[in-house]
Amino acid sequence: MGSQQQHQLEQDDQLESQRDHHASEAGLVQGLRKDDLELEALDPNKKTKYEEEEEKENLGLEDELSVERIFEKLTVPSWKEQLTVRAFFISFVLSVLFSVIVMKLNLTTGIIPSLNVSAGLLGFFFVRTWTKFLDRCGLLKQPFTRQENTVIQTCVVASSGIAFSGGFGSYLFGMSARIAEQSTDKSSSDIKDPGLLWFIGFLFVVSFLGLFSVVPLRKIMIIDFKLTYPSGTATAHLINSFHTPQGAKLAKKQVKELGKFFSFSFLWGFFQWFYTAGSDCGFASFPTLGLKAYQNQFFFDFSATYVGVGMICPHIVNISVLLGGILSWGLMWPLIENRSGDWYSKELGPKSMNGLQGYKVFIAIAMILGDGLYNFLKVLSRTLIALQSQLRAKDRRTQLFLKDQIPAWFAVGGYVAIAAVSIATLPHIFPQLKWYYILVIYLFAPTMAFCNAYGSGLTDWSLASTYGKVAIFMIGAWAGSAHGGVIAGLAACGVMMNIVSTASDLTQDFKTGYLTLASPRSMFVSQIIGTAMGCVISPCVFWLFYKAFTDLGTPKSAYPSPNAVVYRNMAILGVEGFKSLPKHCLLLCAIFFGAAILINVIKDCIGKKRARFVPIPMAMAIPFYLGSYFAIDMCIGSLIVFLWERVNKAKANAFVPAVASGLICGDGIWTLPASILALAGVKPPICMRFLSRGENDRVTTFLTGKA
């Protein structure tokens, strides 16, 4: 009996540690949005999380009950009262803010940290400030509740999520001529350049299906299976804490820190702008580790954004990115470059996919696919094993969750109606994507959406981009190169990715609503409105970037959009096969594909304690194409957190997300005035460039005319 109690206490300690970890948002990373950076996986031999939660309930140790005692005397507003005009006004403002930030990250490295904490915190701050003002004036009619706070957070995350799942840095931009010029196939029949109107139209017909596909299963996911949905649970705990007296005080301090570092980051971006009058100018081109290292993409570029990203991302993600940069730019690319003339022609330009650039892109793709395939099969197998009947326990929370039912006929009818409109509309946007391709996708999509939502509930990992890549290969190969297989594959990726992504996001929101007593109907309506906002805001934000920065999508640009090149070449690979690869590239791809799987196998076999020191293949692959400059920024962010935790761990856990969000938001928002200045033709006055001594002597000689 004593050993059983000891085992139970160990499990409780693990769960407490996981809650602390999630509440600090240290482990919540969006894939290449949090989709693609898996950190820890459950041991198949251990009990599932909902079984542990069941035991916790039986022992009376579930902390949510103690939270509810604080609010038990408060009346829960109806679902209509939770949907307020002020909530959606604040949501719109924050959606623009976070869409700009996500778009910037999407077009630079594709690493996007979770911004749920920032959305909940800023939503709380703005509405609480407004309601306090009205209360002092005697005009407050409706108090600010945690349910309304949940509606704001849901709407903002749904809207800004479109900036990622909409494909502006991946499959949609990958269709353009600008990206095709950097790829192996430059066929004019497989090109569709960006357009604001067709972007908006495409998103409106594909972004809502995922919401309707999982609505009938919400009770099974949340109550019967008791899935944890760590991101949704962490967000709910934070929102609940904001609305307690102690939590409100902490939230006020967190907002103060966020504002302080937001201001610093914004002003730092403004200051840097003055020195960027030409290419390779400014602090972002500072050869901090020497000119040779700079040529191989090793330098600190003074980016507040990626220092902030590094503070939010777990240490192993940052170290993995740095290791990938050292392996590729420090070792592999110089060695392959020495084989020019043998492995590939010396006459090829630096952008040619038949030269060194081909190795960079396709080896990165191999690692991404190897890591994605392994974890796809792992999560899918865990999902199938875990699908079994669970006991139900009805309490106040469960009764409220089941009170405002969303009728099954409404969900099914909505899915069929939107699917019919989509099947009729998409072939007009993409003639290469035949109606029967779309029909097949929509027949399988609900199953894929369920698997993704279930797997996300178990592991906090969405496989949206992996499902999208599967669609690229399947539809691209089906269409073939003669019938526009590249565009068909990329468009199919967008259809599948949007469905499974919104499905997992909605179930996360249902979990958050379940824990904050927000109505499922208000969650669903908020998600619908947020998605509609995102379908307009995100294309407009991308269009601003596209028009303001004319070199967007090129390797030397401040916004190289590396994933667009990767996704297009995946489509080419699916259509043409391996004949498009340069010499020995297939062998190297196979080695790195196998290495990615082997690393994951080792990670899962050595136990969680040791596995946290094993690098993540997906993260290692990111700098293969881009370089290591952002990895150094992220590692500096990691170092700041490490030292802060050594000095005062409690304070670090409380304020790291706020400080990091301030750094990310300030630098991200500076992009808006920078874009407006660029569109207005206002150029920076100074070019700060760094030259070697020999180059400096030649420039001086040229300018003075003296030998």
mmCIF file of N, CA, C and O in Angstrom, residues 312-394:
data_model
loop_
_atom_site.group_PDB
_atom_site.id
_atom_site.type_symbol
_atom_site.label_atom_id
_atom_site.label_comp_id
_atom_site.label_asym_id
_atom_site.label_seq_id
_atom_site.Cartn_x
_atom_site.Cartn_y
_atom_site.Cartn_z
ATOM 1 N N ILE A 312 10.990 32.365 -24.776
ATOM 2 C CA ILE A 312 9.770 31.562 -24.651
ATOM 3 C C ILE A 312 10.030 30.102 -25.011
ATOM 4 O O ILE A 312 9.527 29.191 -24.355
ATOM 5 N N CYS A 313 10.817 29.860 -26.056
ATOM 6 C CA CYS A 313 11.084 28.488 -26.485
ATOM 7 C C CYS A 313 11.926 27.751 -25.440
ATOM 8 O O CYS A 313 12.797 28.342 -24.812
ATOM 9 N N PRO A 314 11.697 26.460 -25.260
ATOM 10 C CA PRO A 314 12.525 25.664 -24.347
ATOM 11 C C PRO A 314 13.991 25.671 -24.776
ATOM 12 O O PRO A 314 14.301 25.822 -25.963
ATOM 13 N N HIS A 315 14.870 25.477 -23.816
ATOM 14 C CA HIS A 315 16.304 25.530 -24.101
ATOM 15 C C HIS A 315 16.701 24.552 -25.204
ATOM 16 O O HIS A 315 17.543 24.872 -26.053
ATOM 17 N N ILE A 316 16.117 23.361 -25.214
ATOM 18 C CA ILE A 316 16.541 22.338 -26.176
ATOM 19 C C ILE A 316 16.193 22.740 -27.609
ATOM 20 O O ILE A 316 16.902 22.375 -28.553
ATOM 21 N N VAL A 317 15.125 23.518 -27.782
ATOM 22 C CA VAL A 317 14.785 24.008 -29.124
ATOM 23 C C VAL A 317 15.868 24.961 -29.613
ATOM 24 O O VAL A 317 16.366 24.851 -30.743
ATOM 25 N N ASN A 318 16.266 25.889 -28.757
ATOM 26 C CA ASN A 318 17.280 26.872 -29.136
ATOM 27 C C ASN A 318 18.630 26.215 -29.408
ATOM 28 O O ASN A 318 19.312 26.545 -30.385
ATOM 29 N N ILE A 319 19.004 25.264 -28.556
ATOM 30 C CA ILE A 319 20.267 24.554 -28.756
ATOM 31 C C ILE A 319 20.219 23.719 -30.033
ATOM 32 O O ILE A 319 21.210 23.635 -30.782
ATOM 33 N N SER A 320 19.059 23.106 -30.311
ATOM 34 C CA SER A 320 18.917 22.295 -31.533
ATOM 35 C C SER A 320 19.103 23.145 -32.783
ATOM 36 O O SER A 320 19.759 22.727 -33.743
ATOM 37 N N VAL A 321 18.513 24.346 -32.774
ATOM 38 C CA VAL A 321 18.661 25.250 -33.924
ATOM 39 C C VAL A 321 20.130 25.618 -34.117
ATOM 40 O O VAL A 321 20.652 25.613 -35.245
ATOM 41 N N LEU A 322 20.815 25.914 -33.018
ATOM 42 C CA LEU A 322 22.237 26.277 -33.107
ATOM 43 C C LEU A 322 23.084 25.101 -33.598
ATOM 44 O O LEU A 322 23.967 25.275 -34.446
ATOM 45 N N LEU A 323 22.793 23.900 -33.104
ATOM 46 C CA LEU A 323 23.531 22.710 -33.556
ATOM 47 C C LEU A 323 23.312 22.472 -35.049
ATOM 48 O O LEU A 323 24.244 22.110 -35.775
ATOM 49 N N GLY A 324 22.072 22.674 -35.507
ATOM 50 C CA GLY A 324 21.786 22.516 -36.929
ATOM 51 C C GLY A 324 22.569 23.509 -37.770
ATOM 52 O O GLY A 324 23.083 23.164 -38.844
ATOM 53 N N GLY A 325 22.687 24.754 -37.287
ATOM 54 C CA GLY A 325 23.466 25.766 -38.011
ATOM 55 C C GLY A 325 24.942 25.426 -38.068
ATOM 56 O O GLY A 325 25.599 25.590 -39.105
ATOM 57 N N ILE A 326 25.486 24.935 -36.948
ATOM 58 C CA ILE A 326 26.906 24.552 -36.924
ATOM 59 C C ILE A 326 27.165 23.376 -37.856
ATOM 60 O O ILE A 326 28.146 23.367 -38.614
ATOM 61 N N LEU A 327 26.270 22.375 -37.817
ATOM 62 C CA LEU A 327 26.437 21.192 -38.664
ATOM 63 C C LEU A 327 26.381 21.542 -40.144
ATOM 64 O O LEU A 327 27.186 21.031 -40.940
ATOM 65 N N SER A 328 25.444 22.426 -40.525
ATOM 66 C CA SER A 328 25.250 22.736 -41.946
ATOM 67 C C SER A 328 26.223 23.804 -42.445
ATOM 68 O O SER A 328 27.074 23.533 -43.295
ATOM 69 N N TRP A 329 26.132 25.012 -41.889
ATOM 70 C CA TRP A 329 26.941 26.128 -42.385
ATOM 71 C C TRP A 329 28.391 26.074 -41.903
ATOM 72 O O TRP A 329 29.277 26.646 -42.542
ATOM 73 N N GLY A 330 28.622 25.398 -40.790
ATOM 74 C CA GLY A 330 29.986 25.304 -40.291
ATOM 75 C C GLY A 330 30.760 24.121 -40.829
ATOM 76 O O GLY A 330 31.998 24.128 -40.839
ATOM 77 N N LEU A 331 30.053 23.080 -41.318
ATOM 78 C CA LEU A 331 30.729 21.857 -41.746
ATOM 79 C C LEU A 331 30.306 21.398 -43.132
ATOM 80 O O LEU A 331 31.125 21.320 -44.053
ATOM 81 N N MET A 332 29.005 21.111 -43.309
ATOM 82 C CA MET A 332 28.554 20.451 -44.543
ATOM 83 C C MET A 332 28.657 21.334 -45.778
ATOM 84 O O MET A 332 29.207 20.911 -46.806
ATOM 85 N N TRP A 333 28.121 22.552 -45.720
ATOM 86 C CA TRP A 333 28.095 23.386 -46.928
ATOM 87 C C TRP A 333 29.500 23.752 -47.413
ATOM 88 O O TRP A 333 29.746 23.713 -48.630
ATOM 89 N N PRO A 334 30.439 24.095 -46.513
ATOM 90 C CA PRO A 334 31.808 24.332 -46.999
ATOM 91 C C PRO A 334 32.419 23.101 -47.671
ATOM 92 O O PRO A 334 33.123 23.223 -48.687
ATOM 93 N N LEU A 335 32.152 21.897 -47.133
ATOM 94 C CA LEU A 335 32.690 20.669 -47.736
ATOM 95 C C LEU A 335 32.071 20.400 -49.101
ATOM 96 O O LEU A 335 32.774 20.025 -50.053
ATOM 97 N N ILE A 336 30.748 20.580 -49.207
ATOM 98 C CA ILE A 336 30.082 20.360 -50.500
ATOM 99 C C ILE A 336 30.512 21.414 -51.509
ATOM 100 O O ILE A 336 30.702 21.112 -52.703
ATOM 101 N N GLU A 337 30.704 22.646 -51.042
ATOM 102 C CA GLU A 337 31.159 23.715 -51.941
ATOM 103 C C GLU A 337 32.535 23.403 -52.516
ATOM 104 O O GLU A 337 32.832 23.753 -53.664
ATOM 105 N N ASN A 338 33.356 22.710 -51.738
ATOM 106 C CA ASN A 338 34.674 22.302 -52.241
ATOM 107 C C ASN A 338 34.577 21.259 -53.342
ATOM 108 O O ASN A 338 35.552 21.036 -54.073
ATOM 109 N N ARG A 339 33.399 20.606 -53.475
ATOM 110 C CA ARG A 339 33.191 19.586 -54.518
ATOM 111 C C ARG A 339 32.566 20.179 -55.775
ATOM 112 O O ARG A 339 32.204 19.430 -56.691
ATOM 113 N N SER A 340 32.440 21.505 -55.816
ATOM 114 C CA SER A 340 31.892 22.124 -57.029
ATOM 115 C C SER A 340 32.806 21.822 -58.212
ATOM 116 O O SER A 340 34.032 21.814 -58.093
ATOM 117 N N GLY A 341 32.184 21.557 -59.344
ATOM 118 C CA GLY A 341 32.934 21.109 -60.512
ATOM 119 C C GLY A 341 32.891 19.605 -60.645
ATOM 120 O O GLY A 341 33.092 19.057 -61.734
ATOM 121 N N ASP A 342 32.621 18.913 -59.524
ATOM 122 C CA ASP A 342 32.471 17.461 -59.531
ATOM 123 C C ASP A 342 31.016 17.084 -59.259
ATOM 124 O O ASP A 342 30.375 16.424 -60.069
ATOM 125 N N TRP A 343 30.501 17.549 -58.133
ATOM 126 C CA TRP A 343 29.115 17.232 -57.788
ATOM 127 C C TRP A 343 28.122 18.118 -58.530
ATOM 128 O O TRP A 343 27.001 17.716 -58.798
ATOM 129 N N TYR A 344 28.525 19.327 -58.838
ATOM 130 C CA TYR A 344 27.658 20.236 -59.580
ATOM 131 C C TYR A 344 28.540 21.242 -60.321
ATOM 132 O O TYR A 344 29.709 21.441 -59.972
ATOM 133 N N SER A 345 27.984 21.855 -61.355
ATOM 134 C CA SER A 345 28.757 22.760 -62.196
ATOM 135 C C SER A 345 29.123 24.041 -61.458
ATOM 136 O O SER A 345 28.306 24.620 -60.739
ATOM 137 N N LYS A 346 30.365 24.499 -61.663
ATOM 138 C CA LYS A 346 30.811 25.760 -61.067
ATOM 139 C C LYS A 346 30.105 26.955 -61.684
ATOM 140 O O LYS A 346 30.107 28.048 -61.110
ATOM 141 N N GLU A 347 29.523 26.764 -62.860
ATOM 142 C CA GLU A 347 28.883 27.871 -63.563
ATOM 143 C C GLU A 347 27.503 28.211 -63.000
ATOM 144 O O GLU A 347 26.934 29.246 -63.329
ATOM 145 N N LEU A 348 26.973 27.330 -62.165
ATOM 146 C CA LEU A 348 25.636 27.558 -61.637
ATOM 147 C C LEU A 348 25.634 28.728 -60.660
ATOM 148 O O LEU A 348 26.574 28.915 -59.895
ATOM 149 N N GLY A 349 24.553 29.518 -60.681
ATOM 150 C CA GLY A 349 24.422 30.657 -59.770
ATOM 151 C C GLY A 349 24.100 30.203 -58.355
ATOM 152 O O GLY A 349 23.725 29.052 -58.119
ATOM 153 N N PRO A 350 24.207 31.101 -57.394
ATOM 154 C CA PRO A 350 23.974 30.737 -55.996
ATOM 155 C C PRO A 350 22.533 30.341 -55.697
ATOM 156 O O PRO A 350 22.274 29.673 -54.703
ATOM 157 N N LYS A 351 21.576 30.737 -56.553
ATOM 158 C CA LYS A 351 20.174 30.399 -56.321
ATOM 159 C C LYS A 351 19.747 29.108 -57.012
ATOM 160 O O LYS A 351 18.622 28.643 -56.806
ATOM 161 N N SER A 352 20.634 28.519 -57.837
ATOM 162 C CA SER A 352 20.255 27.343 -58.616
ATOM 163 C C SER A 352 20.001 26.143 -57.709
ATOM 164 O O SER A 352 20.833 25.800 -56.870
ATOM 165 N N MET A 353 18.857 25.489 -57.903
ATOM 166 C CA MET A 353 18.537 24.308 -57.113
ATOM 167 C C MET A 353 19.305 23.082 -57.582
ATOM 168 O O MET A 353 19.246 22.032 -56.951
ATOM 169 N N ASN A 354 20.035 23.200 -58.684
ATOM 170 C CA ASN A 354 20.896 22.104 -59.138
ATOM 171 C C ASN A 354 22.308 22.223 -58.574
ATOM 172 O O ASN A 354 23.172 21.404 -58.867
ATOM 173 N N GLY A 355 22.554 23.275 -57.793
ATOM 174 C CA GLY A 355 23.853 23.489 -57.170
ATOM 175 C C GLY A 355 23.769 23.362 -55.661
ATOM 176 O O GLY A 355 22.964 22.586 -55.122
ATOM 177 N N LEU A 356 24.583 24.153 -54.959
ATOM 178 C CA LEU A 356 24.641 24.075 -53.499
ATOM 179 C C LEU A 356 23.289 24.359 -52.854
ATOM 180 O O LEU A 356 22.937 23.748 -51.838
ATOM 181 N N GLN A 357 22.525 25.247 -53.465
ATOM 182 C CA GLN A 357 21.214 25.586 -52.914
ATOM 183 C C GLN A 357 20.309 24.356 -52.852
ATOM 184 O O GLN A 357 19.496 24.210 -51.927
ATOM 185 N N GLY A 358 20.427 23.469 -53.825
ATOM 186 C CA GLY A 358 19.623 22.249 -53.836
ATOM 187 C C GLY A 358 19.906 21.367 -52.638
ATOM 188 O O GLY A 358 18.986 20.802 -52.031
ATOM 189 N N TYR A 359 21.176 21.242 -52.269
ATOM 190 C CA TYR A 359 21.526 20.449 -51.085
ATOM 191 C C TYR A 359 20.930 21.074 -49.829
ATOM 192 O O TYR A 359 20.429 20.371 -48.944
ATOM 193 N N LYS A 360 21.010 22.395 -49.733
ATOM 194 C CA LYS A 360 20.488 23.082 -48.545
ATOM 195 C C LYS A 360 18.996 22.811 -48.370
ATOM 196 O O LYS A 360 18.524 22.497 -47.269
ATOM 197 N N VAL A 361 18.248 22.945 -49.457
ATOM 198 C CA VAL A 361 16.792 22.832 -49.371
ATOM 199 C C VAL A 361 16.355 21.387 -49.182
ATOM 200 O O VAL A 361 15.567 21.064 -48.279
ATOM 201 N N PHE A 362 16.882 20.463 -50.014
ATOM 202 C CA PHE A 362 16.367 19.096 -49.991
ATOM 203 C C PHE A 362 16.825 18.306 -48.769
ATOM 204 O O PHE A 362 16.093 17.447 -48.272
ATOM 205 N N ILE A 363 18.015 18.569 -48.252
ATOM 206 C CA ILE A 363 18.436 17.884 -47.016
ATOM 207 C C ILE A 363 17.594 18.384 -45.850
ATOM 208 O O ILE A 363 17.212 17.604 -44.964
ATOM 209 N N ALA A 364 17.284 19.686 -45.837
ATOM 210 C CA ALA A 364 16.376 20.211 -44.805
ATOM 211 C C ALA A 364 15.007 19.550 -44.912
ATOM 212 O O ALA A 364 14.404 19.159 -43.891
ATOM 213 N N ILE A 365 14.498 19.403 -46.134
ATOM 214 C CA ILE A 365 13.207 18.742 -46.343
ATOM 215 C C ILE A 365 13.256 17.306 -45.823
ATOM 216 O O ILE A 365 12.315 16.822 -45.184
ATOM 217 N N ALA A 366 14.359 16.598 -46.086
ATOM 218 C CA ALA A 366 14.486 15.206 -45.641
ATOM 219 C C ALA A 366 14.397 15.108 -44.123
ATOM 220 O O ALA A 366 13.718 14.217 -43.584
ATOM 221 N N MET A 367 15.079 16.006 -43.414
ATOM 222 C CA MET A 367 15.019 15.983 -41.951
ATOM 223 C C MET A 367 13.617 16.315 -41.443
ATOM 224 O O MET A 367 13.112 15.689 -40.501
ATOM 225 N N ILE A 368 12.976 17.300 -42.073
ATOM 226 C CA ILE A 368 11.619 17.680 -41.668
ATOM 227 C C ILE A 368 10.652 16.520 -41.875
ATOM 228 O O ILE A 368 9.834 16.202 -41.003
ATOM 229 N N LEU A 369 10.759 15.851 -43.029
ATOM 230 C CA LEU A 369 9.865 14.732 -43.322
ATOM 231 C C LEU A 369 10.145 13.544 -42.412
ATOM 232 O O LEU A 369 9.218 12.862 -41.961
ATOM 233 N N GLY A 370 11.421 13.264 -42.139
ATOM 234 C CA GLY A 370 11.758 12.156 -41.248
ATOM 235 C C GLY A 370 11.206 12.372 -39.853
ATOM 236 O O GLY A 370 10.585 11.473 -39.265
ATOM 237 N N ASP A 371 11.409 13.567 -39.327
ATOM 238 C CA ASP A 371 10.905 13.895 -38.001
ATOM 239 C C ASP A 371 9.377 13.892 -37.987
ATOM 240 O O ASP A 371 8.747 13.353 -37.066
ATOM 241 N N GLY A 372 8.779 14.487 -39.022
ATOM 242 C CA GLY A 372 7.324 14.552 -39.086
ATOM 243 C C GLY A 372 6.685 13.190 -39.224
ATOM 244 O O GLY A 372 5.674 12.888 -38.578
ATOM 245 N N LEU A 373 7.267 12.309 -40.066
ATOM 246 C CA LEU A 373 6.708 10.973 -40.264
ATOM 247 C C LEU A 373 6.756 10.163 -38.980
ATOM 248 O O LEU A 373 5.776 9.512 -38.598
ATOM 249 N N TYR A 374 7.900 10.196 -38.299
ATOM 250 C CA TYR A 374 8.036 9.421 -37.064
ATOM 251 C C TYR A 374 7.002 9.865 -36.033
ATOM 252 O O TYR A 374 6.289 9.035 -35.443
ATOM 253 N N ASN A 375 6.914 11.166 -35.823
ATOM 254 C CA ASN A 375 6.005 11.662 -34.796
ATOM 255 C C ASN A 375 4.545 11.543 -35.212
ATOM 256 O O ASN A 375 3.670 11.368 -34.362
ATOM 257 N N PHE A 376 4.281 11.603 -36.506
ATOM 258 C CA PHE A 376 2.923 11.362 -37.002
ATOM 259 C C PHE A 376 2.477 9.950 -36.644
ATOM 260 O O PHE A 376 1.394 9.734 -36.104
ATOM 261 N N LEU A 377 3.332 8.970 -36.942
ATOM 262 C CA LEU A 377 2.988 7.582 -36.643
ATOM 263 C C LEU A 377 2.899 7.345 -35.133
ATOM 264 O O LEU A 377 2.041 6.599 -34.659
ATOM 265 N N LYS A 378 3.785 8.007 -34.388
ATOM 266 C CA LYS A 378 3.775 7.835 -32.933
ATOM 267 C C LYS A 378 2.490 8.382 -32.327
ATOM 268 O O LYS A 378 1.829 7.706 -31.526
ATOM 269 N N VAL A 379 2.120 9.594 -32.712
ATOM 270 C CA VAL A 379 0.910 10.196 -32.158
ATOM 271 C C VAL A 379 -0.330 9.450 -32.634
ATOM 272 O O VAL A 379 -1.278 9.225 -31.871
ATOM 273 N N LEU A 380 -0.332 9.030 -33.903
ATOM 274 C CA LEU A 380 -1.482 8.300 -34.439
ATOM 275 C C LEU A 380 -1.667 6.978 -33.705
ATOM 276 O O LEU A 380 -2.784 6.611 -33.334
ATOM 277 N N SER A 381 -0.567 6.252 -33.476
ATOM 278 C CA SER A 381 -0.672 4.972 -32.764
ATOM 279 C C SER A 381 -1.139 5.191 -31.334
ATOM 280 O O SER A 381 -1.963 4.432 -30.812
ATOM 281 N N ARG A 382 -0.648 6.243 -30.681
ATOM 282 C CA ARG A 382 -1.088 6.538 -29.322
ATOM 283 C C ARG A 382 -2.564 6.909 -29.300
ATOM 284 O O ARG A 382 -3.294 6.563 -28.371
ATOM 285 N N THR A 383 -2.993 7.616 -30.340
ATOM 286 C CA THR A 383 -4.402 7.987 -30.426
ATOM 287 C C THR A 383 -5.285 6.757 -30.545
ATOM 288 O O THR A 383 -6.305 6.629 -29.869
ATOM 289 N N LEU A 384 -4.893 5.808 -31.405
ATOM 290 C CA LEU A 384 -5.688 4.602 -31.603
ATOM 291 C C LEU A 384 -5.706 3.739 -30.348
ATOM 292 O O LEU A 384 -6.737 3.161 -29.992
ATOM 293 N N ILE A 385 -4.562 3.652 -29.659
ATOM 294 C CA ILE A 385 -4.483 2.852 -28.434
ATOM 295 C C ILE A 385 -5.341 3.464 -27.331
ATOM 296 O O ILE A 385 -5.997 2.769 -26.553
ATOM 297 N N ALA A 386 -5.342 4.798 -27.275
ATOM 298 C CA ALA A 386 -6.030 5.490 -26.180
ATOM 299 C C ALA A 386 -7.534 5.603 -26.371
ATOM 300 O O ALA A 386 -8.246 5.992 -25.447
ATOM 301 N N LEU A 387 -8.031 5.281 -27.579
ATOM 302 C CA LEU A 387 -9.464 5.403 -27.840
ATOM 303 C C LEU A 387 -10.225 4.286 -27.118
ATOM 304 O O LEU A 387 -10.346 3.181 -27.622
ATOM 305 N N GLN A 388 -10.704 4.552 -25.957
ATOM 306 C CA GLN A 388 -11.490 3.584 -25.197
ATOM 307 C C GLN A 388 -12.457 4.352 -24.303
ATOM 308 O O GLN A 388 -12.302 5.542 -24.061
ATOM 309 N N SER A 389 -13.452 3.650 -23.839
ATOM 310 C CA SER A 389 -14.481 4.302 -23.021
ATOM 311 C C SER A 389 -13.913 4.756 -21.691
ATOM 312 O O SER A 389 -13.079 4.083 -21.099
ATOM 313 N N GLN A 390 -14.354 5.928 -21.256
ATOM 314 C CA GLN A 390 -13.904 6.492 -19.985
ATOM 315 C C GLN A 390 -15.126 6.779 -19.109
ATOM 316 O O GLN A 390 -16.234 7.017 -19.595
ATOM 317 N N LEU A 391 -14.889 6.766 -17.818
ATOM 318 C CA LEU A 391 -15.952 7.074 -16.876
ATOM 319 C C LEU A 391 -16.278 8.561 -16.916
ATOM 320 O O LEU A 391 -15.430 9.382 -17.197
ATOM 321 N N ARG A 392 -17.485 8.879 -16.655
ATOM 322 C CA ARG A 392 -17.913 10.267 -16.652
ATOM 323 C C ARG A 392 -18.203 10.716 -15.228
ATOM 324 O O ARG A 392 -18.740 9.969 -14.423
ATOM 325 N N ALA A 393 -17.856 11.944 -14.919
ATOM 326 C CA ALA A 393 -18.124 12.525 -13.598
ATOM 327 C C ALA A 393 -18.753 13.892 -13.789
ATOM 328 O O ALA A 393 -18.091 14.817 -14.214
ATOM 329 N N LYS A 394 -20.020 13.992 -13.494
ATOM 330 C CA LYS A 394 -20.721 15.251 -13.740
ATOM 331 C C LYS A 394 -20.642 16.158 -12.513
ATOM 332 O O LYS A 394 -21.056 15.793 -11.432
#
